[in-house]
């Protein structure tokens, strides 16, 4: 992925120095407990997949947390300076490209895209959805329209989950931006309402459909990104598809427990995640991503 030199978004909020991340114990929460790196990585993976459907974290899915937590107190906004490190610059460049693509697609349909912010943090940070923590993995908070990302996740993705490559990381960012789109389009709210009317198993199916739709939206972004910039090659697409498969619920459950329990999936299987990313990539339209209407996912 030839990302160097591309426009960098001014919507990155860098809290890695801990300046705005003091609530919840600051940036050393995980390390301060003396937890080994391996444990952190496992907790992170397990958290991302098993417990931490972003909507659950946010209390948006009824019955699990007693509703949306009160917004965190307003923290001092970091000045809109671009990150100085390559990884931070990479994230800012990918985010900028998601802005380019989604602004244009919304404009073409007579709408206006509202950019999300992306917060870089370490350890723990306040969010409108409660304290965000590294162990949750990357997540999106509808309450403040921000994606929260600890860059350490990309090491886990590459080293522990076997999904290296710039574009594997870009796919993760685009997936979270996909949740922002769902928020803007009112889809998350609809799913939240629907979940309150159904049982746990059906609720999980809705969760999976929401996640697969975010994968599909990431594919739509990749489609238009490549059309506009031509910065991907076949190995990039392969890296994203590989990442999609590595973070399938079945793969992660097998790694963590040795068994697979499809009823407990909240993100979708490896095959499903690959299929929906590919669908978005091939079709390039939001309409192609109606996982809720699809007969089979
Ligand atoms: Zn997700």
GROMACS .gro file of C-alpha atoms and ligand atoms in nm:
model
  298
    1UNK     CA    1   0.000   0.000   0.000
    2UNK     CA    2   0.162   0.321  -0.118
    3UNK     CA    3   0.029   0.550   0.150
    4UNK     CA    4   0.331   0.771   0.217
    5UNK     CA    5   0.279   1.131   0.112
    6UNK     CA    6  -0.100   1.108   0.109
    7UNK     CA    7  -0.319   1.366   0.280
    8UNK     CA    8  -0.339   1.321   0.656
    9UNK     CA    9  -0.668   1.377   0.833
   10UNK     CA   10  -0.696   1.656   1.087
   11UNK     CA   11  -0.951   1.444   1.274
   12UNK     CA   12  -0.693   1.241   1.463
   13UNK     CA   13  -0.689   1.318   1.833
   14UNK     CA   14  -0.360   1.199   1.975
   15UNK     CA   15  -0.389   1.117   2.344
   16UNK     CA   16  -0.089   0.889   2.359
   17UNK     CA   17   0.098   1.129   2.586
   18UNK     CA   18  -0.184   1.083   2.835
   19UNK     CA   19  -0.283   1.450   2.818
   20UNK     CA   20  -0.651   1.383   2.765
   21UNK     CA   21  -0.662   1.030   2.888
   22UNK     CA   22  -0.639   1.069   3.262
   23UNK     CA   23  -0.981   0.936   3.357
   24UNK     CA   24  -0.981   0.573   3.448
   25UNK     CA   25  -0.624   0.567   3.564
   26UNK     CA   26  -0.432   0.711   3.272
   27UNK     CA   27  -0.231   0.532   3.013
   28UNK     CA   28  -0.060   0.272   3.229
   29UNK     CA   29  -0.358   0.087   3.357
   30UNK     CA   30  -0.286  -0.245   3.198
   31UNK     CA   31   0.088  -0.246   3.253
   32UNK     CA   32   0.046  -0.112   3.605
   33UNK     CA   33  -0.133  -0.426   3.706
   34UNK     CA   34   0.171  -0.629   3.626
   35UNK     CA   35  -0.005  -0.825   3.355
   36UNK     CA   36   0.232  -0.995   3.115
   37UNK     CA   37   0.231  -0.900   2.751
   38UNK     CA   38   0.098  -1.234   2.641
   39UNK     CA   39  -0.193  -1.206   2.880
   40UNK     CA   40  -0.270  -0.861   2.753
   41UNK     CA   41  -0.273  -0.984   2.397
   42UNK     CA   42  -0.504  -1.271   2.482
   43UNK     CA   43  -0.734  -1.048   2.682
   44UNK     CA   44  -0.738  -0.810   2.393
   45UNK     CA   45  -0.828  -1.075   2.141
   46UNK     CA   46  -1.084  -1.238   2.364
   47UNK     CA   47  -1.232  -0.903   2.458
   48UNK     CA   48  -1.265  -0.790   2.105
   49UNK     CA   49  -1.436  -1.102   1.998
   50UNK     CA   50  -1.629  -1.246   2.286
   51UNK     CA   51  -1.753  -0.976   2.511
   52UNK     CA   52  -1.693  -0.658   2.339
   53UNK     CA   53  -1.935  -0.605   2.069
   54UNK     CA   54  -1.887  -0.229   2.041
   55UNK     CA   55  -2.256  -0.174   2.099
   56UNK     CA   56  -2.247  -0.380   2.415
   57UNK     CA   57  -1.956  -0.180   2.544
   58UNK     CA   58  -2.152   0.131   2.479
   59UNK     CA   59  -2.454   0.002   2.662
   60UNK     CA   60  -2.651   0.049   2.344
   61UNK     CA   61  -2.774  -0.305   2.336
   62UNK     CA   62  -3.046  -0.329   2.594
   63UNK     CA   63  -3.032  -0.543   2.901
   64UNK     CA   64  -2.659  -0.571   2.942
   65UNK     CA   65  -2.549  -0.252   3.098
   66UNK     CA   66  -2.859  -0.061   3.191
   67UNK     CA   67  -2.854   0.182   2.901
   68UNK     CA   68  -2.606   0.432   2.772
   69UNK     CA   69  -2.364   0.550   3.037
   70UNK     CA   70  -2.358   0.918   3.117
   71UNK     CA   71  -2.118   1.105   2.890
   72UNK     CA   72  -1.769   1.144   3.028
   73UNK     CA   73  -1.680   1.495   3.138
   74UNK     CA   74  -1.550   1.703   2.851
   75UNK     CA   75  -1.178   1.673   2.826
   76UNK     CA   76  -0.939   1.921   2.678
   77UNK     CA   77  -0.926   1.862   2.305
   78UNK     CA   78  -0.579   1.793   2.176
   79UNK     CA   79  -0.464   2.044   1.917
   80UNK     CA   80  -0.509   1.916   1.563
   81UNK     CA   81  -0.144   1.842   1.500
   82UNK     CA   82  -0.055   1.548   1.282
   83UNK     CA   83   0.113   1.254   1.452
   84UNK     CA   84   0.491   1.253   1.411
   85UNK     CA   85   0.546   0.878   1.410
   86UNK     CA   86   0.503   0.664   1.098
   87UNK     CA   87   0.226   0.449   1.245
   88UNK     CA   88   0.030   0.756   1.354
   89UNK     CA   89   0.081   0.911   1.012
   90UNK     CA   90  -0.037   0.593   0.847
   91UNK     CA   91  -0.358   0.599   1.051
   92UNK     CA   92  -0.413   0.968   0.970
   93UNK     CA   93  -0.362   0.896   0.600
   94UNK     CA   94  -0.605   0.604   0.594
   95UNK     CA   95  -0.861   0.806   0.789
   96UNK     CA   96  -0.824   1.093   0.542
   97UNK     CA   97  -0.894   0.858   0.256
   98UNK     CA   98  -1.208   0.721   0.425
   99UNK     CA   99  -1.319   1.087   0.452
  100UNK     CA  100  -1.253   1.146   0.082
  101UNK     CA  101  -1.444   0.836  -0.021
  102UNK     CA  102  -1.745   0.870   0.210
  103UNK     CA  103  -1.783   1.245   0.157
  104UNK     CA  104  -1.801   1.186  -0.216
  105UNK     CA  105  -2.041   0.891  -0.192
  106UNK     CA  106  -2.273   1.081   0.042
  107UNK     CA  107  -2.256   1.390  -0.180
  108UNK     CA  108  -2.344   1.183  -0.487
  109UNK     CA  109  -2.661   1.071  -0.309
  110UNK     CA  110  -2.752   1.423  -0.199
  111UNK     CA  111  -2.633   1.381   0.159
  112UNK     CA  112  -2.351   1.515   0.370
  113UNK     CA  113  -2.099   1.297   0.546
  114UNK     CA  114  -1.995   1.395   0.895
  115UNK     CA  115  -1.636   1.298   0.964
  116UNK     CA  116  -1.572   1.088   1.272
  117UNK     CA  117  -1.275   1.162   1.497
  118UNK     CA  118  -1.013   0.898   1.561
  119UNK     CA  119  -0.854   0.891   1.904
  120UNK     CA  120  -0.512   0.734   1.951
  121UNK     CA  121  -0.461   0.627   2.309
  122UNK     CA  122  -0.264   0.393   2.530
  123UNK     CA  123  -0.409   0.186   2.811
  124UNK     CA  124  -0.728   0.367   2.896
  125UNK     CA  125  -0.908   0.683   2.795
  126UNK     CA  126  -1.240   0.852   2.870
  127UNK     CA  127  -1.511   0.821   2.605
  128UNK     CA  128  -1.878   0.917   2.590
  129UNK     CA  129  -1.943   0.543   2.626
  130UNK     CA  130  -1.748   0.492   2.947
  131UNK     CA  131  -1.377   0.430   2.988
  132UNK     CA  132  -1.221   0.287   2.675
  133UNK     CA  133  -0.947   0.033   2.732
  134UNK     CA  134  -0.684  -0.131   2.520
  135UNK     CA  135  -0.823  -0.474   2.604
  136UNK     CA  136  -1.143  -0.389   2.418
  137UNK     CA  137  -0.961  -0.371   2.088
  138UNK     CA  138  -1.044  -0.091   1.847
  139UNK     CA  139  -1.399   0.034   1.885
  140UNK     CA  140  -1.638   0.308   1.781
  141UNK     CA  141  -1.844   0.512   2.025
  142UNK     CA  142  -2.171   0.641   1.873
  143UNK     CA  143  -2.212   0.881   2.164
  144UNK     CA  144  -1.918   1.098   2.059
  145UNK     CA  145  -1.868   0.986   1.697
  146UNK     CA  146  -1.513   0.874   1.770
  147UNK     CA  147  -1.309   0.568   1.679
  148UNK     CA  148  -1.076   0.462   1.962
  149UNK     CA  149  -0.754   0.288   1.872
  150UNK     CA  150  -0.450   0.172   2.064
  151UNK     CA  151  -0.184   0.117   1.800
  152UNK     CA  152  -0.060  -0.183   1.997
  153UNK     CA  153  -0.354  -0.367   1.844
  154UNK     CA  154  -0.177  -0.373   1.511
  155UNK     CA  155   0.114  -0.562   1.666
  156UNK     CA  156  -0.133  -0.814   1.803
  157UNK     CA  157  -0.301  -0.838   1.465
  158UNK     CA  158   0.026  -0.898   1.291
  159UNK     CA  159   0.209  -1.113   1.544
  160UNK     CA  160  -0.054  -1.298   1.744
  161UNK     CA  161  -0.333  -1.322   1.490
  162UNK     CA  162  -0.118  -1.378   1.183
  163UNK     CA  163  -0.251  -1.083   0.986
  164UNK     CA  164   0.043  -0.861   0.893
  165UNK     CA  165   0.045  -0.582   0.637
  166UNK     CA  166  -0.052  -0.217   0.612
  167UNK     CA  167  -0.378  -0.298   0.449
  168UNK     CA  168  -0.479  -0.542   0.722
  169UNK     CA  169  -0.453  -0.245   0.960
  170UNK     CA  170  -0.634  -0.019   0.712
  171UNK     CA  171  -0.919  -0.269   0.697
  172UNK     CA  172  -0.957  -0.253   1.076
  173UNK     CA  173  -0.978   0.128   1.063
  174UNK     CA  174  -1.224   0.114   0.774
  175UNK     CA  175  -1.436  -0.139   0.966
  176UNK     CA  176  -1.464   0.099   1.262
  177UNK     CA  177  -1.549   0.384   1.026
  178UNK     CA  178  -1.815   0.144   0.895
  179UNK     CA  179  -1.973   0.150   1.240
  180UNK     CA  180  -1.972   0.530   1.219
  181UNK     CA  181  -2.163   0.506   0.891
  182UNK     CA  182  -2.415   0.276   1.057
  183UNK     CA  183  -2.459   0.537   1.326
  184UNK     CA  184  -2.504   0.819   1.073
  185UNK     CA  185  -2.751   0.611   0.873
  186UNK     CA  186  -2.954   0.519   1.180
  187UNK     CA  187  -2.885   0.148   1.137
  188UNK     CA  188  -2.725   0.094   1.476
  189UNK     CA  189  -3.026   0.245   1.649
  190UNK     CA  190  -3.261   0.019   1.455
  191UNK     CA  191  -3.063  -0.287   1.551
  192UNK     CA  192  -3.055  -0.174   1.911
  193UNK     CA  193  -3.434  -0.149   1.912
  194UNK     CA  194  -3.474  -0.483   1.741
  195UNK     CA  195  -3.241  -0.649   1.989
  196UNK     CA  196  -3.461  -0.544   2.276
  197UNK     CA  197  -3.748  -0.742   2.128
  198UNK     CA  198  -3.567  -1.070   2.066
  199UNK     CA  199  -3.388  -1.339   2.262
  200UNK     CA  200  -3.018  -1.384   2.301
  201UNK     CA  201  -2.958  -1.610   2.001
  202UNK     CA  202  -3.151  -1.385   1.764
  203UNK     CA  203  -2.978  -1.086   1.916
  204UNK     CA  204  -2.644  -1.241   1.833
  205UNK     CA  205  -2.753  -1.289   1.473
  206UNK     CA  206  -2.836  -0.918   1.452
  207UNK     CA  207  -2.497  -0.840   1.601
  208UNK     CA  208  -2.326  -1.054   1.343
  209UNK     CA  209  -2.519  -0.884   1.062
  210UNK     CA  210  -2.415  -0.543   1.191
  211UNK     CA  211  -2.051  -0.652   1.206
  212UNK     CA  212  -2.059  -0.808   0.859
  213UNK     CA  213  -2.214  -0.491   0.724
  214UNK     CA  214  -1.922  -0.292   0.871
  215UNK     CA  215  -1.689  -0.535   0.692
  216UNK     CA  216  -1.882  -0.478   0.370
  217UNK     CA  217  -1.862  -0.099   0.415
  218UNK     CA  218  -1.485  -0.140   0.459
  219UNK     CA  219  -1.486  -0.322   0.125
  220UNK     CA  220  -1.684  -0.040  -0.038
  221UNK     CA  221  -1.424   0.204   0.092
  222UNK     CA  222  -1.143  -0.011  -0.051
  223UNK     CA  223  -1.323  -0.024  -0.388
  224UNK     CA  224  -1.342   0.356  -0.420
  225UNK     CA  225  -1.010   0.419  -0.254
  226UNK     CA  226  -0.837   0.206  -0.513
  227UNK     CA  227  -1.035   0.365  -0.795
  228UNK     CA  228  -0.930   0.710  -0.682
  229UNK     CA  229  -0.571   0.647  -0.578
  230UNK     CA  230  -0.461   0.317  -0.725
  231UNK     CA  231  -0.245   0.265  -0.419
  232UNK     CA  232  -0.323  -0.102  -0.357
  233UNK     CA  233  -0.189  -0.413  -0.518
  234UNK     CA  234  -0.315  -0.771  -0.508
  235UNK     CA  235  -0.116  -0.848  -0.195
  236UNK     CA  236  -0.296  -0.565  -0.010
  237UNK     CA  237  -0.636  -0.709  -0.087
  238UNK     CA  238  -0.505  -1.047   0.020
  239UNK     CA  239  -0.381  -0.896   0.348
  240UNK     CA  240  -0.726  -0.755   0.421
  241UNK     CA  241  -0.901  -1.080   0.334
  242UNK     CA  242  -0.654  -1.266   0.550
  243UNK     CA  243  -0.718  -1.027   0.839
  244UNK     CA  244  -1.093  -1.072   0.794
  245UNK     CA  245  -1.049  -1.446   0.822
  246UNK     CA  246  -0.809  -1.429   1.118
  247UNK     CA  247  -1.055  -1.233   1.325
  248UNK     CA  248  -1.352  -1.452   1.241
  249UNK     CA  249  -1.527  -1.572   1.555
  250UNK     CA  250  -1.474  -1.937   1.467
  251UNK     CA  251  -1.099  -1.898   1.425
  252UNK     CA  252  -1.059  -1.702   1.746
  253UNK     CA  253  -1.283  -1.932   1.947
  254UNK     CA  254  -1.089  -2.232   1.830
  255UNK     CA  255  -0.763  -2.063   1.925
  256UNK     CA  256  -0.894  -1.960   2.266
  257UNK     CA  257  -1.105  -2.257   2.370
  258UNK     CA  258  -1.036  -2.533   2.123
  259UNK     CA  259  -1.402  -2.545   2.026
  260UNK     CA  260  -1.638  -2.338   1.816
  261UNK     CA  261  -1.982  -2.227   1.932
  262UNK     CA  262  -2.159  -2.062   1.640
  263UNK     CA  263  -2.455  -1.944   1.852
  264UNK     CA  264  -2.222  -1.721   2.047
  265UNK     CA  265  -2.079  -1.548   1.742
  266UNK     CA  266  -2.109  -1.174   1.748
  267UNK     CA  267  -1.883  -1.084   1.455
  268UNK     CA  268  -1.926  -1.363   1.203
  269UNK     CA  269  -1.713  -1.655   1.089
  270UNK     CA  270  -1.393  -1.622   0.889
  271UNK     CA  271  -1.575  -1.714   0.569
  272UNK     CA  272  -1.858  -1.467   0.635
  273UNK     CA  273  -1.622  -1.180   0.714
  274UNK     CA  274  -1.421  -1.245   0.399
  275UNK     CA  275  -1.732  -1.277   0.187
  276UNK     CA  276  -1.884  -0.948   0.297
  277UNK     CA  277  -1.560  -0.753   0.266
  278UNK     CA  278  -1.528  -0.897  -0.084
  279UNK     CA  279  -1.889  -0.808  -0.166
  280UNK     CA  280  -1.830  -0.445  -0.075
  281UNK     CA  281  -1.503  -0.446  -0.264
  282UNK     CA  282  -1.660  -0.587  -0.581
  283UNK     CA  283  -1.984  -0.391  -0.583
  284UNK     CA  284  -1.873  -0.060  -0.433
  285UNK     CA  285  -2.221   0.042  -0.316
  286UNK     CA  286  -2.386   0.073   0.024
  287UNK     CA  287  -2.688  -0.110  -0.114
  288UNK     CA  288  -2.476  -0.419  -0.173
  289UNK     CA  289  -2.416  -0.431   0.202
  290UNK     CA  290  -2.768  -0.503   0.319
  291UNK     CA  291  -2.675  -0.794   0.539
  292UNK     CA  292  -3.012  -0.765   0.711
  293UNK     CA  293  -3.204  -0.842   0.393
  294UNK     CA  294  -2.969  -1.116   0.279
  295UNK     CA  295  -3.125  -1.462   0.286
  296UNK     CA  296  -2.805  -1.615   0.402
  297UNK     CA  297  -2.502  -1.444   0.540
  298LIG    ZN1  298  -1.711  -0.412   1.456
   0.00000   0.00000   0.00000
